[in-house]
XYZ file of C-alpha atoms in Angstrom:
538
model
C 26.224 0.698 1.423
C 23.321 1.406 4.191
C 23.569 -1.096 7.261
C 21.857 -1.371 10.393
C 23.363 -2.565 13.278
C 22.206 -3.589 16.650
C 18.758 -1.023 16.324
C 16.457 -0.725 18.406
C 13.509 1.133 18.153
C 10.848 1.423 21.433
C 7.706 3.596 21.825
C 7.233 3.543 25.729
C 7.285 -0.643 26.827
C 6.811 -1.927 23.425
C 9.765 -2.619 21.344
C 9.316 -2.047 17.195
C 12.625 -2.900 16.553
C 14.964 -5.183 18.724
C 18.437 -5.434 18.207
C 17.798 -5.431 14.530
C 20.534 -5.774 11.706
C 19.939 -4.689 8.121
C 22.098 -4.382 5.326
C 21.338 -2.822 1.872
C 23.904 -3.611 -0.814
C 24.481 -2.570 -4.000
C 22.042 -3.271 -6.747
C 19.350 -4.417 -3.538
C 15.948 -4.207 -4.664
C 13.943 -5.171 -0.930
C 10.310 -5.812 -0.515
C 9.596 -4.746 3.074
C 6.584 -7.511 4.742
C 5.037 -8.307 7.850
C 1.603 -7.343 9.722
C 0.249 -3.729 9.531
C 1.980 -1.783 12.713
C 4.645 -4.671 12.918
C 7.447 -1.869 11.673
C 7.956 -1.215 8.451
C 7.324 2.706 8.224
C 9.498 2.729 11.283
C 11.875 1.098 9.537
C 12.214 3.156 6.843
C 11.796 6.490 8.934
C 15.278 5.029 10.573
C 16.935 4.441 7.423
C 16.044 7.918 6.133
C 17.569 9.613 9.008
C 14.023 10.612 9.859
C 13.949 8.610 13.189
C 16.820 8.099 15.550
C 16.992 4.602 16.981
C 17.140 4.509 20.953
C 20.191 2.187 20.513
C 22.488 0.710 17.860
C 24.549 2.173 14.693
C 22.890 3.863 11.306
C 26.102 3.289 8.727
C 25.663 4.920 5.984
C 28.691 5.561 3.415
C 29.793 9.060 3.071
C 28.064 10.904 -0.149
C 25.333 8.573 -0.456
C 21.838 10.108 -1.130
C 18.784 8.802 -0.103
C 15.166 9.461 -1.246
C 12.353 8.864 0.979
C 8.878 8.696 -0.107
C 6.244 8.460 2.488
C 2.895 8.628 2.923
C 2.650 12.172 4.647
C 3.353 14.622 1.584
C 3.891 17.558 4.263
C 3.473 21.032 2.509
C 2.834 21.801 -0.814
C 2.495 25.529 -1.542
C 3.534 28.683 -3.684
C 4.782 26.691 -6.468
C 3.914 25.300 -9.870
C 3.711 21.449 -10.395
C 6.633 21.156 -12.312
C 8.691 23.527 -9.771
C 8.016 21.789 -6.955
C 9.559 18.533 -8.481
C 12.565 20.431 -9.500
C 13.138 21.810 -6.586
C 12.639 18.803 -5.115
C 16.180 17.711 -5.989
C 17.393 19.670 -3.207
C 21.200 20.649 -3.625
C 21.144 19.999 -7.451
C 18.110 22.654 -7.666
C 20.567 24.796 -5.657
C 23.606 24.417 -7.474
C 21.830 24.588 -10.734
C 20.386 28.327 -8.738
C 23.994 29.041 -8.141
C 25.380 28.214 -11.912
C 22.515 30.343 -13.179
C 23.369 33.417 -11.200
C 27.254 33.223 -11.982
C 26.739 32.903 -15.610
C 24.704 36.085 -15.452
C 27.431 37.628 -13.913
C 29.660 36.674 -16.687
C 27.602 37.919 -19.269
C 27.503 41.458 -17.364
C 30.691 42.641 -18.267
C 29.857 45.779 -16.242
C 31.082 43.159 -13.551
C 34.152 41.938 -12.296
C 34.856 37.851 -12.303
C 37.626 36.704 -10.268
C 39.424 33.799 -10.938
C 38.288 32.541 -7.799
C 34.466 32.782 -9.172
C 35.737 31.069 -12.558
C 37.523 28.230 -10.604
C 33.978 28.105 -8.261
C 32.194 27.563 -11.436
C 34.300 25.193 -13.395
C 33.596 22.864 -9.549
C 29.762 23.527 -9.458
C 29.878 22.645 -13.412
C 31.135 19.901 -12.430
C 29.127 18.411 -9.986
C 25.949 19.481 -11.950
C 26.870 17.132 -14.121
C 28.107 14.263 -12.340
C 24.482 14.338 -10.465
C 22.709 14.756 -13.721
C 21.476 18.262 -13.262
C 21.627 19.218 -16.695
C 18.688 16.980 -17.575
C 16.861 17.773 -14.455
C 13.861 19.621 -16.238
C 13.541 17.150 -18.823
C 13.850 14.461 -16.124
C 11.116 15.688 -14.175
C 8.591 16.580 -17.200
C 8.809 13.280 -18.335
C 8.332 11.623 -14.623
C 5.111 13.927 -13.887
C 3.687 13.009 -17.433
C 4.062 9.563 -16.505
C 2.447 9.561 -13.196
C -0.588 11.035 -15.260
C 0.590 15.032 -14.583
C 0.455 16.173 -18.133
C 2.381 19.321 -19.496
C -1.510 20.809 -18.919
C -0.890 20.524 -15.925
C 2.758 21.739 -15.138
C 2.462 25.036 -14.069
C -0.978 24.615 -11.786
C 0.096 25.806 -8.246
C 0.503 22.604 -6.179
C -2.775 24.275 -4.359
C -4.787 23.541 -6.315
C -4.394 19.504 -6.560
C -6.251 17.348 -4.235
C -4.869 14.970 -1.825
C -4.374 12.089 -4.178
C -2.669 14.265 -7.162
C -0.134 15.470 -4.667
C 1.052 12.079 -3.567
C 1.917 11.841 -7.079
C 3.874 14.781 -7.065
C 5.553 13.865 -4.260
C 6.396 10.307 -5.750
C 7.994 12.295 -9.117
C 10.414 14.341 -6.756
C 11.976 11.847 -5.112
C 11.973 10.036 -8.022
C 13.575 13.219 -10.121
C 16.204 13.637 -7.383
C 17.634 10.327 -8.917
C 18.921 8.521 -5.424
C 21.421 6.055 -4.804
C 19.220 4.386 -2.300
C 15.405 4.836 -2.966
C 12.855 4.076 0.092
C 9.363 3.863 -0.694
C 6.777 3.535 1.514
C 3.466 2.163 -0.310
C 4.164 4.215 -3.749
C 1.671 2.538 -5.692
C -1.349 4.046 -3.716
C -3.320 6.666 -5.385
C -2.002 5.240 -9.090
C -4.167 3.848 -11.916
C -2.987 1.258 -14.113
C -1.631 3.323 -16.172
C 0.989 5.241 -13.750
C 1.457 1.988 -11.625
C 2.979 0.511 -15.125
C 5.284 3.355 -15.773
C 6.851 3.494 -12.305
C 7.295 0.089 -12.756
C 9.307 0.595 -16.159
C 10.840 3.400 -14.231
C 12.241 1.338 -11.363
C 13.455 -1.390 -14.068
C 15.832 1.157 -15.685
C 16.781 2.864 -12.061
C 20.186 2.129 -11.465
C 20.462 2.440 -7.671
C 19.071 0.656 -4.784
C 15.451 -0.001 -3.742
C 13.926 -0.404 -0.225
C 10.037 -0.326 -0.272
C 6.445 -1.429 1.681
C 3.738 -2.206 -1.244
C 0.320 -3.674 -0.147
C 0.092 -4.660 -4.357
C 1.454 -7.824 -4.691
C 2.203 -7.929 -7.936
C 3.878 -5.063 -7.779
C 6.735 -6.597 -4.997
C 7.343 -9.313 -6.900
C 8.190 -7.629 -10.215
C 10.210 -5.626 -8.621
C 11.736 -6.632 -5.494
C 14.586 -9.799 -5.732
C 14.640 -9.672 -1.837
C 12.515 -9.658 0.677
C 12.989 -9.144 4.293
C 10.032 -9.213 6.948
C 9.622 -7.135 9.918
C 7.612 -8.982 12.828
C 7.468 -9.398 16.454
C 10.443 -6.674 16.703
C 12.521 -9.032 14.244
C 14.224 -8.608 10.647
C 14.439 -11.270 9.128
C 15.818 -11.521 5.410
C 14.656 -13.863 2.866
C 16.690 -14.550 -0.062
C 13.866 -13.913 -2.784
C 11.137 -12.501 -4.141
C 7.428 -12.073 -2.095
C 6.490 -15.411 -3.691
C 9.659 -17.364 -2.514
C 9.336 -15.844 0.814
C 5.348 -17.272 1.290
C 7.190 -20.365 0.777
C 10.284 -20.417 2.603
C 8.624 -18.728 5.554
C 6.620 -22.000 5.908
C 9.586 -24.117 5.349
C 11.258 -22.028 8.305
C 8.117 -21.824 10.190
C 7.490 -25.828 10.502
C 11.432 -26.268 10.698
C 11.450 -23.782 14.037
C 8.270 -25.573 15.434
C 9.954 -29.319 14.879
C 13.070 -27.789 17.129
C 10.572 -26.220 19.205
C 8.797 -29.554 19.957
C 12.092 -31.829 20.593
C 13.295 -28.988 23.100
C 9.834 -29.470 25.123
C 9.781 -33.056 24.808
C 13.949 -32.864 26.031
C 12.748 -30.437 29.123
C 9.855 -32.900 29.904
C 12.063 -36.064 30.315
C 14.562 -33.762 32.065
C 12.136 -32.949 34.056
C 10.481 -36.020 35.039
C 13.672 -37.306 35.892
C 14.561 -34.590 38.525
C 11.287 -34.970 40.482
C 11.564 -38.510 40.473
C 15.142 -38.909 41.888
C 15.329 -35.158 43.514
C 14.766 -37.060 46.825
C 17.395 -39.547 46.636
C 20.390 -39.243 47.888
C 22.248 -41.025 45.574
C 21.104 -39.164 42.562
C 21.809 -35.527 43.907
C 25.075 -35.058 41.776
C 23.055 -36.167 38.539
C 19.642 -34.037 39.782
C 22.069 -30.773 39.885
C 23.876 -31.868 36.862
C 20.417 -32.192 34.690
C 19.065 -29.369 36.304
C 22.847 -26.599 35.415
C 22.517 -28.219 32.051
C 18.580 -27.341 31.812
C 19.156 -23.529 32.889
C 21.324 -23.406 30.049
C 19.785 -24.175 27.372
C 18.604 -21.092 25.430
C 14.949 -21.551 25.285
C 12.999 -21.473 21.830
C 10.030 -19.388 21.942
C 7.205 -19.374 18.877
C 6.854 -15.985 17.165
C 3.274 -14.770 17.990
C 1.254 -15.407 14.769
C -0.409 -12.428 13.545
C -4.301 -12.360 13.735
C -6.195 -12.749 9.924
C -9.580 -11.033 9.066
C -12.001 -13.486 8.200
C -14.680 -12.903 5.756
C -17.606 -15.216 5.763
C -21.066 -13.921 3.704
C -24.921 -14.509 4.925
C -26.673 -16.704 2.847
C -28.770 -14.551 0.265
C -31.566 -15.123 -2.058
C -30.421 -16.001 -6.062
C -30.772 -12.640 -7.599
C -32.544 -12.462 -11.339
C -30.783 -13.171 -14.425
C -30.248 -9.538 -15.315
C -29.058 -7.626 -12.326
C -28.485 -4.507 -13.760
C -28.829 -2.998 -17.190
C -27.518 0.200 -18.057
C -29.554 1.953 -21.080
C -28.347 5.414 -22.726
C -26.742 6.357 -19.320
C -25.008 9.678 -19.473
C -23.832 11.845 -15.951
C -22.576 15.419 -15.739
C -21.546 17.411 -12.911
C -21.435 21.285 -12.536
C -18.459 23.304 -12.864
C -17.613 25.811 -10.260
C -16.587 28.208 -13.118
C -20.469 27.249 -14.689
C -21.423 24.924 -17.355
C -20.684 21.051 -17.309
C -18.414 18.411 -17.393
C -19.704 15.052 -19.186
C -18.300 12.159 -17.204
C -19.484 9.605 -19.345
C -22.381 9.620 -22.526
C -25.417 7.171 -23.470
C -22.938 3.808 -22.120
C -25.485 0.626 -21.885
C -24.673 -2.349 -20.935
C -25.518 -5.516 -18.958
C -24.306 -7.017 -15.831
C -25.496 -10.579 -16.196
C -25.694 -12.823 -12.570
C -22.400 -14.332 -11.599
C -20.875 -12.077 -13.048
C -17.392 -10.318 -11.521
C -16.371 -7.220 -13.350
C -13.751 -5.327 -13.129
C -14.475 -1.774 -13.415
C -11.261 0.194 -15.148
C -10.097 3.490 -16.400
C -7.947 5.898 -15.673
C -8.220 8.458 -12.616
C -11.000 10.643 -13.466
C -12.352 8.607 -15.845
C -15.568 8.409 -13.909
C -15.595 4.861 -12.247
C -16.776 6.063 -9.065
C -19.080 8.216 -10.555
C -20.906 5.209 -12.040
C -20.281 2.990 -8.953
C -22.718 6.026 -7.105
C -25.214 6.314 -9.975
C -25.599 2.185 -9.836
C -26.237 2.459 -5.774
C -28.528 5.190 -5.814
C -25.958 7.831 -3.999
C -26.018 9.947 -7.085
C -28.785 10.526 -9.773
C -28.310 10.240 -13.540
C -28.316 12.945 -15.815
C -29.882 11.166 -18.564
C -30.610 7.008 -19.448
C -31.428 4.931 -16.711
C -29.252 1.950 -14.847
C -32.026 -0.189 -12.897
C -32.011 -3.316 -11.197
C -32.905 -6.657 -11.914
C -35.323 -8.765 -9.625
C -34.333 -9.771 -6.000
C -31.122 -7.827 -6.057
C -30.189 -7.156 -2.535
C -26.768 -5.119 -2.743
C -23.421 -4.223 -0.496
C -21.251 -1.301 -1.531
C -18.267 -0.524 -0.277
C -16.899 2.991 -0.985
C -13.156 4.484 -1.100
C -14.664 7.022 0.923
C -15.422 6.389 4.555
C -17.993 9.497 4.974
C -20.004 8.022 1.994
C -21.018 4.920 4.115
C -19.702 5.346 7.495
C -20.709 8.178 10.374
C -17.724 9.758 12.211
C -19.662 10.093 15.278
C -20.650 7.155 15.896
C -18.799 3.400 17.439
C -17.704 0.623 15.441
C -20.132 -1.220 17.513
C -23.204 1.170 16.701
C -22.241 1.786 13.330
C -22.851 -2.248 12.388
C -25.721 -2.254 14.915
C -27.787 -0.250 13.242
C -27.696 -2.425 9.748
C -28.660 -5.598 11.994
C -30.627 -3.988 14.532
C -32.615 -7.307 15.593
C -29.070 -9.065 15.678
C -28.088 -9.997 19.324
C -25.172 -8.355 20.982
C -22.697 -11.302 21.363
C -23.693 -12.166 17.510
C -22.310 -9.286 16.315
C -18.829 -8.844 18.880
C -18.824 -12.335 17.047
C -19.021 -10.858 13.819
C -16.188 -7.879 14.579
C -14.051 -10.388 16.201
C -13.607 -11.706 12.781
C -12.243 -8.368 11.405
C -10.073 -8.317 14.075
C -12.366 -6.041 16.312
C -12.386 -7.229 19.806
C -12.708 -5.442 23.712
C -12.664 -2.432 24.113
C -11.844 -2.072 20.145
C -15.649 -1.913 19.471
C -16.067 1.161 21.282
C -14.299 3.438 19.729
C -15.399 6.223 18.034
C -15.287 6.159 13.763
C -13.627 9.162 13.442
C -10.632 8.287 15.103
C -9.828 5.082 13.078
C -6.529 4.656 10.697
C -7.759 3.790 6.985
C -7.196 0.347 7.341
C -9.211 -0.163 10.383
C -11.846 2.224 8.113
C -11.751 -0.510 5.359
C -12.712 -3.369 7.662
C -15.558 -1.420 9.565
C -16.858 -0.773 5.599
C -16.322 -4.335 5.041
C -17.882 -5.792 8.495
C -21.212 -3.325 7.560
C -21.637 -4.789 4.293
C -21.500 -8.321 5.085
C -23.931 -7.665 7.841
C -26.686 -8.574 5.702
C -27.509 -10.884 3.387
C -26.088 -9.692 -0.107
C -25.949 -11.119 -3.494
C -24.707 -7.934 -5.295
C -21.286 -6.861 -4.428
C -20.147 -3.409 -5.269
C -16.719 -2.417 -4.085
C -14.604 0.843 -4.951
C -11.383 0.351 -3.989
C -11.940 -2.320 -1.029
C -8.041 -3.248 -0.991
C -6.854 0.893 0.085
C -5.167 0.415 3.773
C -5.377 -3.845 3.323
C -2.175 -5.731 3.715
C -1.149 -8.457 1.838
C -2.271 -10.802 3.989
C -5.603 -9.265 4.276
C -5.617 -8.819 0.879
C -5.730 -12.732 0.083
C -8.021 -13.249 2.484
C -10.577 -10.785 0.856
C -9.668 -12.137 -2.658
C -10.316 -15.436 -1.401
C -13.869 -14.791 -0.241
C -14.710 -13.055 -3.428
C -14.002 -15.466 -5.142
C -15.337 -18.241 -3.586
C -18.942 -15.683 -3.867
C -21.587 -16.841 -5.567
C -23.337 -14.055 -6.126
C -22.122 -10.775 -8.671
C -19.630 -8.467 -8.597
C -18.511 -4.997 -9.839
C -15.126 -3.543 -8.695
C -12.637 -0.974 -8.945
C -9.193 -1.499 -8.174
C -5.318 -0.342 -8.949
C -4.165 -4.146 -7.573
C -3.494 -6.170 -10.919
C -2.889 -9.375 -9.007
C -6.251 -8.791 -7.467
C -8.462 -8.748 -10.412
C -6.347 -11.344 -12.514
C -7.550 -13.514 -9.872
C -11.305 -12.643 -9.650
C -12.722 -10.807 -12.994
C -14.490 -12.902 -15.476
C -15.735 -9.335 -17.639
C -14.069 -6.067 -17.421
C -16.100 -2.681 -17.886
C -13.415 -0.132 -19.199
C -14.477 3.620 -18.935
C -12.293 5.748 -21.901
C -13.348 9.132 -22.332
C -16.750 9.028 -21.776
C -17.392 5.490 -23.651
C -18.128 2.031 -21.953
C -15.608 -0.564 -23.754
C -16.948 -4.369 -22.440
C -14.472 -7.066 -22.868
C -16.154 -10.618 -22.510
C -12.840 -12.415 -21.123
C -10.973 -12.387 -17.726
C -8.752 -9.571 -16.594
C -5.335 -10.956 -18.350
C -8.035 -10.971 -21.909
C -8.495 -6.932 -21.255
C -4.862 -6.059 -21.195
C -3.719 -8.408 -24.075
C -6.355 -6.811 -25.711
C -6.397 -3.196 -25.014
C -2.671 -3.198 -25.342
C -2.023 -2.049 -21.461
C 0.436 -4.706 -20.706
């Protein structure tokens, strides 16, 4: 058992947590919710003994391990893939150290061992095996191979993976170590289909408990039975999963707001009453009586509603029928160690108006790399993809520096795409992605990813589009913001092409999916739920 009691949590005046209570029991599986910078990291920090609430009680029971995954990886260096998972596992690694050195001694019989060393063995033995050590190595090749770390792939030094790769192999060691209580924070970023689907088979079978953020929506609900939301310096547990708590929150929300509304309308006839008869005499015992019983009441206040992005597009010409056709189209890049790598070989196909296609494959399978080739940002090796008539286009990248300039403002950065756009039109404009004061001015390069993702978002919709193309616009969203985005998109009349790792997402929106499989274009003429029936991915 893990239980929070009384925390509270404050960085300078503003509280994160307030006198918070939280309890995980056994078999928990939590989905953590509320507003970006509500809590939720902090939360978890706290519970992982990273971050020591300013007041209150962290009860945790004695021998319980817990295995945090966050989004900072830390330090990765001077060891193989597959040794840094291992190792990973902390004071099994270092038990399973110790059992290896002691049965070396007892092979040397040059060496003396001591009863003392055999009874010290017999304990670590023991252990090992009560915490699963002995299947450690097997444990962890199988996790890496799932997250998409082959056993090509198990003795690269850690150096050599980029940013994205070593999320993942920080995901399989806390996942190796095997936890009784299991905090992720966002795990499913950085992870195609493919890995999102095993870690989700992974956490079926997982026999402890599970405390976790997820900005996939899906995702929460298949796995979490719980949820519990972290706002306005509250927790607040809900008795189900994400879907039952969208509904119960509103049930709570109108309930709270009824009480809310007889308490004012109580305090107003109160209050008449004591400035009529406050003068009188005769009244004064009942004025002081209404007024003792008024100061104490415990006042109801409304929670502060979070702001929503809002995503409105410009009216835009009807493109042509054909709005881009892809013909023999074949890309390689360079290798540093010469030659070249074929991303993908003579695909064609068609992307028809009205059209929204999802764009799929697994990491490295080139989906970017076509994304660019489509938008001009990087040129063909061979085959053509061209545009149709009266295409006017929007592209939002996964990449900031692709699209956006680190020196410049939010405010100059959409300026310059509507330069004949008036100044109050487009704080207007920001305002809607949640952009206002003093928020325009700062500088790109010192924005978090999510604030990134809405500048991207605020540029493209700028101008009148009616060709959407959009690598992975839901990195750094929320939930919230999520809907709000799927919402638009789909409400869009023009075309679409996109590549995301959020199932929900394009269940909801693709009508064609574009799947990218070792070099080939496979085209599936049905909806997104049609392409994994079919390819056999779900």
């Amino acid at each position: 058992m893990v239980k929070l009691s009384g925390v509270t949590v404050a960085y300078g005046d503003r509280f994160i947590l307030k006198d918070a209570d939280f309890l995980i029991k056994s078999g928990d599986r939590i989905g953590l919710v509320g507003p970006n910078g509500a809590g939720k990291t902090t939360l978890l920090r706290v519970l992982a003994g990273e971050e020591q609430p300013d007041s209150g009680q962290v009860l945790i029971d004695n021998n319980t391990v817990i295995g945090y995954f966050s989004q900072n990886v830390g330090e990765m260096q001077g060891r193989s893939a597959l040794m840094e998972v291992i190792a990973g596992s902390g004071s099994v690694y270092e038990i399973g150290l110790e059992l290896e050195a002691l049965e070396h001694r007892m092979a040397d019989t040059s060496q003396m061992f001591s009863d003392a060393d055999m009874e010290r063995y017999g304990q670590l033995q023991t252990e090992f095996l009560a915490r699963d050590g002995y299947d450690l190595t097997q444990r962890s090749e199988e996790i890496l191979t799932g997250l998409g770390i082959g056993p090509d792939r198990f003795h690269e030094p850690v150096e050599h993976f980029s940013g994205g790769w070593k999320m993942r192999i920080a995901l399989a060691k806390i996942l190796a170590l095997n936890p009784d209580v299991l905090l992720m924070d966002e795990p499913t970023n950085h992870l195609d289909l493919e890995s999102i689907i095993y870690l989700e088979a992974w956490l079926a079978s997982f026999k402890g408990d599970v405390v976790m953020t997820s900005h996939d929506r899906q995702f929460m609900t298949r796995i979490c039975k719980r949820t519990v939301e972290v706002a306005n310096a509250q927790v607040t547990s809900y008795s189900g999963d994400y879907d039952f708590y969208i509904r119960e929150r509103e049930i709570r929300r109108e309930q709270l707001i009824a009480t809310y509304n007889r308490q004012q309308a109580r305090f107003a006839k109160d209050e008449e009453f004591i400035a009529k008869f406050a003068a009188r005499a005769s009244h004064a015992s009942l004025v002081q009586s209404r007024i003792k019983a008024l100061e104490k009441i415990e006042r109801i206040t409304l929670p502060v509603e979070s702001k929503i992005m809002q995503v409105q597009f410009a009216p835009c010409v009807r493109s042509g029928d054909q709005v881009v056709v892809l013909k023999n189209l074949t890309k390689r890049w360079p290798m540093a160690q010469g030659g070249e790598h074929t991303v993908f070989e003579n695909i064609s196909g068609t992307v028809m108006r009205g059209n929204k296609i999802a764009l799929t494959g697994i990491n490295g399978a080139g989906k970017s790399t076509l994304l660019k080739v489509i938008v001009g940002l990087a040129e063909a090796s061979s085959g053509e993809a061209s545009l149709g008539a009266s295409v006017n286009m929007g592209y939002f990248s996964q990449y900031s520096s692709d699209v956006l300039d680190p020196n410049k403002t939010i405010f100059e950065e959409v300026f310059d795409r509507v330069p004949m756009s008036t100044i109050p039109a487009i704080r207007s404009m920001l305002g809607s992605f949640l952009f206002s004061g003093d928020d325009v001015d700062k500088k790109i390069g010192t924005l978090s990813g999510g604030e990134k993702s809405r500048v991207m978002l605020a540029c493209m919709l700028a101008v009148p589009v009616n060709f959407l193309v959009l690598d992975e616009p839901t990195n750094h969203l929320d939930i919230q913001s999520r809907e709000v985005l799927l919402d638009a998109l789909s409400r869009f009349e023009g075309t679409l092409m996109i590549v995301s790792h959020d199932r929900y997402f394009l269940k909801h929106l693709a009508n064609r999916v574009f799947e990218l499989d070792k070099g080939v274009l496979n085209i599936y003429e049905g909806d997104y739920a049609y392409y994994l029936h079919k390819s056999g991915r779900e």
